[in-house]
Amino acid sequence: MGEKAARLVEEYKRYAKENRFSLNPSKKIVEGVITGLFENEKRHGEKYCPCRMVTGKKEEDKKIICPCIYHKKEIETQGHCHCRLFFR
Ligand code: SF4
């Protein structure tokens, strides 16, 4: 994992801790999601969720910049966010 990716992982770990959930213990899954986020950033300019459709409409897509507007509810109801980055 590159330095930039490692920094983002640390950031998300901190974020998860602050919100009393955690990062997926699987390094492989975390790396996969992070790679997808960076790909979207390169392609679309923001770290859009790699597990959701980017519509191309800025206002709409704002909702899926990671951490998306859905993750807290998803963690609460299904135990993890859609991408399985964050876990209860
Ligand atoms: S589903 Fe998870 S990984 Fe995807 S944007 Fe939401 S919080 Fe991030």
Coordinates of N, CA, C and O and ligand atoms in Angstrom, one line a residue:
M1 N 0.8 -1.2 0.0 CA 0.0 0.0 0.0 C 0.9 1.3 0.0 O 1.8 1.3 0.8
G2 N 0.6 2.2 -0.8 CA 1.4 3.4 -0.9 C 1.1 4.3 0.3 O 0.2 4.1 1.1
E3 N 1.9 5.4 0.4 CA 1.9 6.3 1.5 C 0.6 7.0 1.6 O 0.0 7.2 2.6
K4 N 0.1 7.4 0.4 CA -1.2 8.2 0.3 C -2.3 7.3 0.8 O -3.2 7.8 1.5
A5 N -2.3 6.0 0.4 CA -3.4 5.1 0.8 C -3.3 4.9 2.3 O -4.3 4.8 3.0
A6 N -2.1 4.7 2.8 CA -1.9 4.4 4.2 C -2.4 5.6 5.1 O -3.0 5.4 6.1
R7 N -2.2 6.8 4.5 CA -2.7 8.0 5.2 C -4.2 8.0 5.3 O -4.8 8.4 6.3
L8 N -4.8 7.7 4.2 CA -6.3 7.6 4.1 C -6.8 6.6 5.1 O -7.8 6.8 5.8
V9 N -6.2 5.4 5.1 CA -6.6 4.4 6.1 C -6.6 4.9 7.5 O -7.5 4.7 8.3
E10 N -5.5 5.6 7.8 CA -5.4 6.2 9.2 C -6.5 7.2 9.5 O -7.1 7.2 10.5
E11 N -6.8 8.0 8.5 CA -7.8 9.0 8.6 C -9.2 8.3 8.8 O -10.0 8.7 9.7
Y12 N -9.5 7.2 8.1 CA -10.7 6.5 8.3 C -10.8 5.8 9.6 O -11.8 5.6 10.2
K13 N -9.6 5.3 10.0 CA -9.6 4.6 11.3 C -10.0 5.6 12.4 O -10.7 5.2 13.3
R14 N -9.4 6.8 12.3 CA -9.7 7.8 13.3 C -11.2 8.2 13.3 O -11.8 8.3 14.3
Y15 N -11.7 8.3 12.1 CA -13.1 8.7 11.9 C -14.0 7.6 12.5 O -15.0 7.9 13.1
A16 N -13.7 6.4 12.2 CA -14.5 5.3 12.7 C -14.5 5.3 14.2 O -15.5 5.1 14.9
K17 N -13.3 5.5 14.8 CA -13.2 5.5 16.3 C -14.0 6.6 16.9 O -14.7 6.3 17.8
E18 N -13.9 7.7 16.3 CA -14.7 8.9 16.8 C -16.2 8.6 16.8 O -17.0 9.2 17.5
N19 N -16.6 7.8 15.8 CA -18.0 7.5 15.7 C -18.5 6.2 16.2 O -19.5 5.7 16.0
R20 N -17.5 5.6 17.0 CA -17.8 4.3 17.6 C -18.1 3.1 16.7 O -19.0 2.3 17.0
F21 N -17.5 3.1 15.5 CA -17.6 1.9 14.7 C -16.1 1.6 14.3 O -15.2 2.3 14.8
S22 N -15.9 0.7 13.5 CA -14.5 0.4 13.1 C -14.3 0.1 11.7 O -15.3 -0.1 10.9
L23 N -13.1 0.0 11.3 CA -12.7 -0.4 9.9 C -12.7 -1.9 9.8 O -12.4 -2.6 10.7
N24 N -13.1 -2.3 8.6 CA -13.1 -3.8 8.4 C -11.7 -4.3 8.7 O -10.7 -3.8 8.3
P25 N -11.6 -5.4 9.5 CA -10.3 -6.0 9.9 C -9.6 -6.6 8.7 O -8.4 -6.9 8.8
S26 N -10.3 -6.8 7.6 CA -9.7 -7.4 6.5 C -8.9 -6.4 5.7 O -9.5 -5.4 5.1
K27 N -7.6 -6.5 5.7 CA -6.7 -5.5 5.0 C -7.0 -5.5 3.5 O -7.0 -4.5 2.8
K28 N -7.3 -6.7 3.0 CA -7.6 -6.9 1.6 C -8.8 -6.1 1.1 O -8.8 -5.4 0.1
I29 N -9.8 -6.2 1.9 CA -11.1 -5.4 1.6 C -10.8 -3.9 1.7 O -11.2 -3.2 0.8
V30 N -10.2 -3.5 2.8 CA -9.9 -2.1 3.0 C -9.1 -1.6 1.8 O -9.4 -0.5 1.2
E31 N -8.1 -2.3 1.4 CA -7.3 -1.9 0.3 C -8.0 -1.8 -1.0 O -7.8 -0.9 -1.8
G32 N -8.9 -2.8 -1.2 CA -9.8 -2.7 -2.4 C -10.6 -1.5 -2.5 O -10.7 -0.9 -3.5
V33 N -11.3 -1.2 -1.4 CA -12.1 0.0 -1.3 C -11.3 1.3 -1.6 O -11.7 2.2 -2.4
I34 N -10.2 1.4 -0.9 CA -9.3 2.5 -1.0 C -8.8 2.7 -2.5 O -8.8 3.8 -3.0
T35 N -8.5 1.6 -3.1 CA -8.1 1.7 -4.5 C -9.2 2.2 -5.4 O -9.0 3.1 -6.2
G36 N -10.4 1.7 -5.1 CA -11.6 2.2 -5.8 C -11.8 3.7 -5.6 O -12.2 4.4 -6.5
L37 N -11.6 4.2 -4.4 CA -11.8 5.6 -4.0 C -10.8 6.4 -4.8 O -11.2 7.5 -5.4
F38 N -9.6 6.0 -4.8 CA -8.6 6.8 -5.6 C -8.8 6.8 -7.1 O -8.6 7.8 -7.8
E39 N -9.3 5.7 -7.6 CA -9.6 5.6 -9.0 C -10.7 6.6 -9.3 O -10.7 7.3 -10.3
N40 N -11.7 6.6 -8.5 CA -12.8 7.6 -8.7 C -12.3 9.0 -8.6 O -12.8 9.9 -9.3
E41 N -11.4 9.3 -7.7 CA -10.9 10.6 -7.5 C -10.1 11.0 -8.8 O -10.3 12.1 -9.3
K42 N -9.4 10.1 -9.4 CA -8.7 10.4 -10.6 C -9.6 10.6 -11.8 O -9.5 11.5 -12.5
R43 N -10.6 9.7 -11.8 CA -11.6 9.8 -12.9 C -12.6 10.9 -12.8 O -13.0 11.5 -13.8
H44 N -13.1 11.1 -11.6 CA -14.3 12.0 -11.4 C -14.0 13.2 -10.5 O -14.9 14.0 -10.2
G45 N -12.8 13.2 -9.9 CA -12.4 14.4 -9.1 C -12.7 14.3 -7.6 O -12.3 15.2 -6.9
E46 N -13.5 13.3 -7.2 CA -13.8 13.2 -5.8 C -13.7 11.7 -5.4 O -13.8 10.8 -6.3
K47 N -13.5 11.4 -4.1 CA -13.5 10.1 -3.6 C -14.9 9.5 -3.5 O -15.5 9.3 -2.4
Y48 N -15.5 9.3 -4.7 CA -16.8 8.7 -4.7 C -16.8 7.2 -4.3 O -15.8 6.5 -4.7
C49 N -17.9 6.8 -3.7 CA -18.0 5.4 -3.3 C -17.8 4.5 -4.5 O -18.5 4.6 -5.5
P50 N -16.9 3.5 -4.4 CA -16.6 2.6 -5.5 C -17.8 1.5 -5.6 O -17.8 0.8 -6.6
C51 N -18.7 1.5 -4.7 CA -19.8 0.5 -4.7 C -21.1 1.1 -5.2 O -22.1 0.5 -5.1
R52 N -21.0 2.3 -5.6 CA -22.3 3.0 -6.0 C -22.0 3.7 -7.4 O -20.9 3.9 -7.8
M53 N -23.1 4.0 -8.0 CA -23.0 4.6 -9.4 C -22.8 6.1 -9.3 O -23.5 6.8 -8.6
V54 N -21.8 6.6 -10.0 CA -21.5 8.0 -10.1 C -22.5 8.5 -11.2 O -22.4 7.9 -12.3
T55 N -23.3 9.5 -11.0 CA -24.3 9.9 -12.0 C -23.8 11.0 -12.9 O -24.3 11.2 -14.0
G56 N -22.8 11.7 -12.4 CA -22.3 12.8 -13.2 C -23.0 14.1 -12.8 O -22.6 15.2 -13.3
K57 N -24.0 14.0 -12.0 CA -24.7 15.2 -11.5 C -24.0 15.5 -10.1 O -24.2 14.8 -9.2
K58 N -23.3 16.7 -10.1 CA -22.6 17.1 -8.9 C -23.3 17.0 -7.6 O -22.9 16.4 -6.6
E59 N -24.5 17.6 -7.6 CA -25.3 17.7 -6.4 C -25.7 16.3 -5.9 O -25.6 16.0 -4.7
E60 N -26.1 15.5 -6.8 CA -26.5 14.1 -6.5 C -25.3 13.3 -6.0 O -25.3 12.6 -5.0
D61 N -24.2 13.4 -6.7 CA -23.0 12.6 -6.4 C -22.3 13.0 -5.1 O -21.6 12.2 -4.5
K62 N -22.6 14.2 -4.6 CA -22.1 14.7 -3.3 C -22.4 13.7 -2.2 O -21.6 13.5 -1.3
K63 N -23.6 13.1 -2.3 CA -24.1 12.2 -1.3 C -23.2 10.9 -1.2 O -23.2 10.2 -0.2
I64 N -22.4 10.6 -2.2 CA -21.7 9.4 -2.2 C -20.2 9.6 -2.1 O -19.4 8.7 -2.4
I65 N -19.8 10.8 -1.7 CA -18.3 11.1 -1.4 C -18.1 10.4 -0.1 O -18.8 10.6 0.9
C66 N -17.1 9.5 0.0 CA -16.8 8.7 1.2 C -16.3 9.6 2.3 O -15.4 10.3 2.1
P67 N -16.8 9.4 3.5 CA -17.9 8.6 4.0 C -19.3 9.2 3.5 O -19.6 10.3 3.7
C68 N -20.0 8.3 2.8 CA -21.3 8.8 2.2 C -22.4 9.1 3.2 O -22.2 8.8 4.4
I69 N -23.5 9.6 2.7 CA -24.6 10.0 3.6 C -25.3 8.7 4.2 O -26.1 8.8 5.1
Y70 N -25.0 7.6 3.6 CA -25.8 6.4 3.9 C -25.1 5.5 5.0 O -25.7 4.6 5.6
H71 N -23.8 5.7 5.2 CA -23.1 4.7 5.9 C -23.5 4.5 7.4 O -23.6 3.3 7.8
K72 N -23.9 5.6 8.1 CA -24.3 5.4 9.5 C -25.5 4.5 9.6 O -25.6 3.6 10.5
K73 N -26.5 4.8 8.8 CA -27.7 4.0 8.8 C -27.4 2.6 8.4 O -28.0 1.6 9.0
E74 N -26.6 2.4 7.4 CA -26.3 1.0 7.0 C -25.5 0.2 8.1 O -25.8 -0.9 8.3
I75 N -24.6 0.9 8.8 CA -23.9 0.3 9.9 C -24.9 -0.2 11.0 O -24.8 -1.3 11.5
E76 N -25.8 0.7 11.2 CA -26.8 0.5 12.2 C -27.7 -0.7 11.9 O -28.0 -1.5 12.7
T77 N -28.2 -0.7 10.6 CA -29.1 -1.7 10.3 C -28.5 -3.0 9.8 O -29.1 -4.1 10.0
Q78 N -27.4 -3.0 9.0 CA -26.9 -4.2 8.5 C -25.5 -4.6 9.1 O -24.9 -5.5 8.6
G79 N -25.0 -3.7 10.0 CA -23.7 -4.0 10.6 C -22.5 -3.5 9.9 O -21.4 -3.6 10.4
H80 N -22.7 -3.0 8.7 CA -21.5 -2.5 7.9 C -22.0 -1.6 6.8 O -23.2 -1.7 6.4
C81 N -21.2 -0.7 6.3 CA -21.6 0.1 5.1 C -21.6 -0.7 3.9 O -21.1 -1.9 3.8
H82 N -22.2 -0.2 2.9 CA -22.4 -0.9 1.6 C -21.1 -1.6 1.1 O -21.1 -2.7 0.6
C83 N -20.0 -0.9 1.1 CA -18.7 -1.4 0.6 C -18.0 -2.3 1.6 O -16.9 -2.8 1.3
R84 N -18.6 -2.4 2.8 CA -17.9 -3.1 3.9 C -16.6 -2.5 4.3 O -15.6 -3.2 4.8
L85 N -16.5 -1.2 4.2 CA -15.3 -0.5 4.7 C -15.4 -0.3 6.2 O -14.5 -0.6 7.0
F86 N -16.6 0.2 6.6 CA -16.9 0.4 8.1 C -17.8 -0.6 8.6 O -18.7 -1.0 8.0
F87 N -17.5 -1.1 9.8 CA -18.2 -2.1 10.5 C -18.6 -1.6 11.9 O -18.0 -0.7 12.5
R88 N -19.7 -2.2 12.4 CA -20.2 -1.9 13.7 C -19.2 -2.3 14.8 O -18.5 -3.3 14.6
Ligands
SF4_1 S1 -20.5 2.7 1.4 FE1 -18.7 2.8 2.8 S2 -17.0 2.9 1.5 FE2 -18.8 3.5 0.3 S3 -18.8 5.7 0.4 FE3 -20.1 4.9 2.0 S4 -18.8 4.8 3.8 FE4 -17.5 5.0 2.0

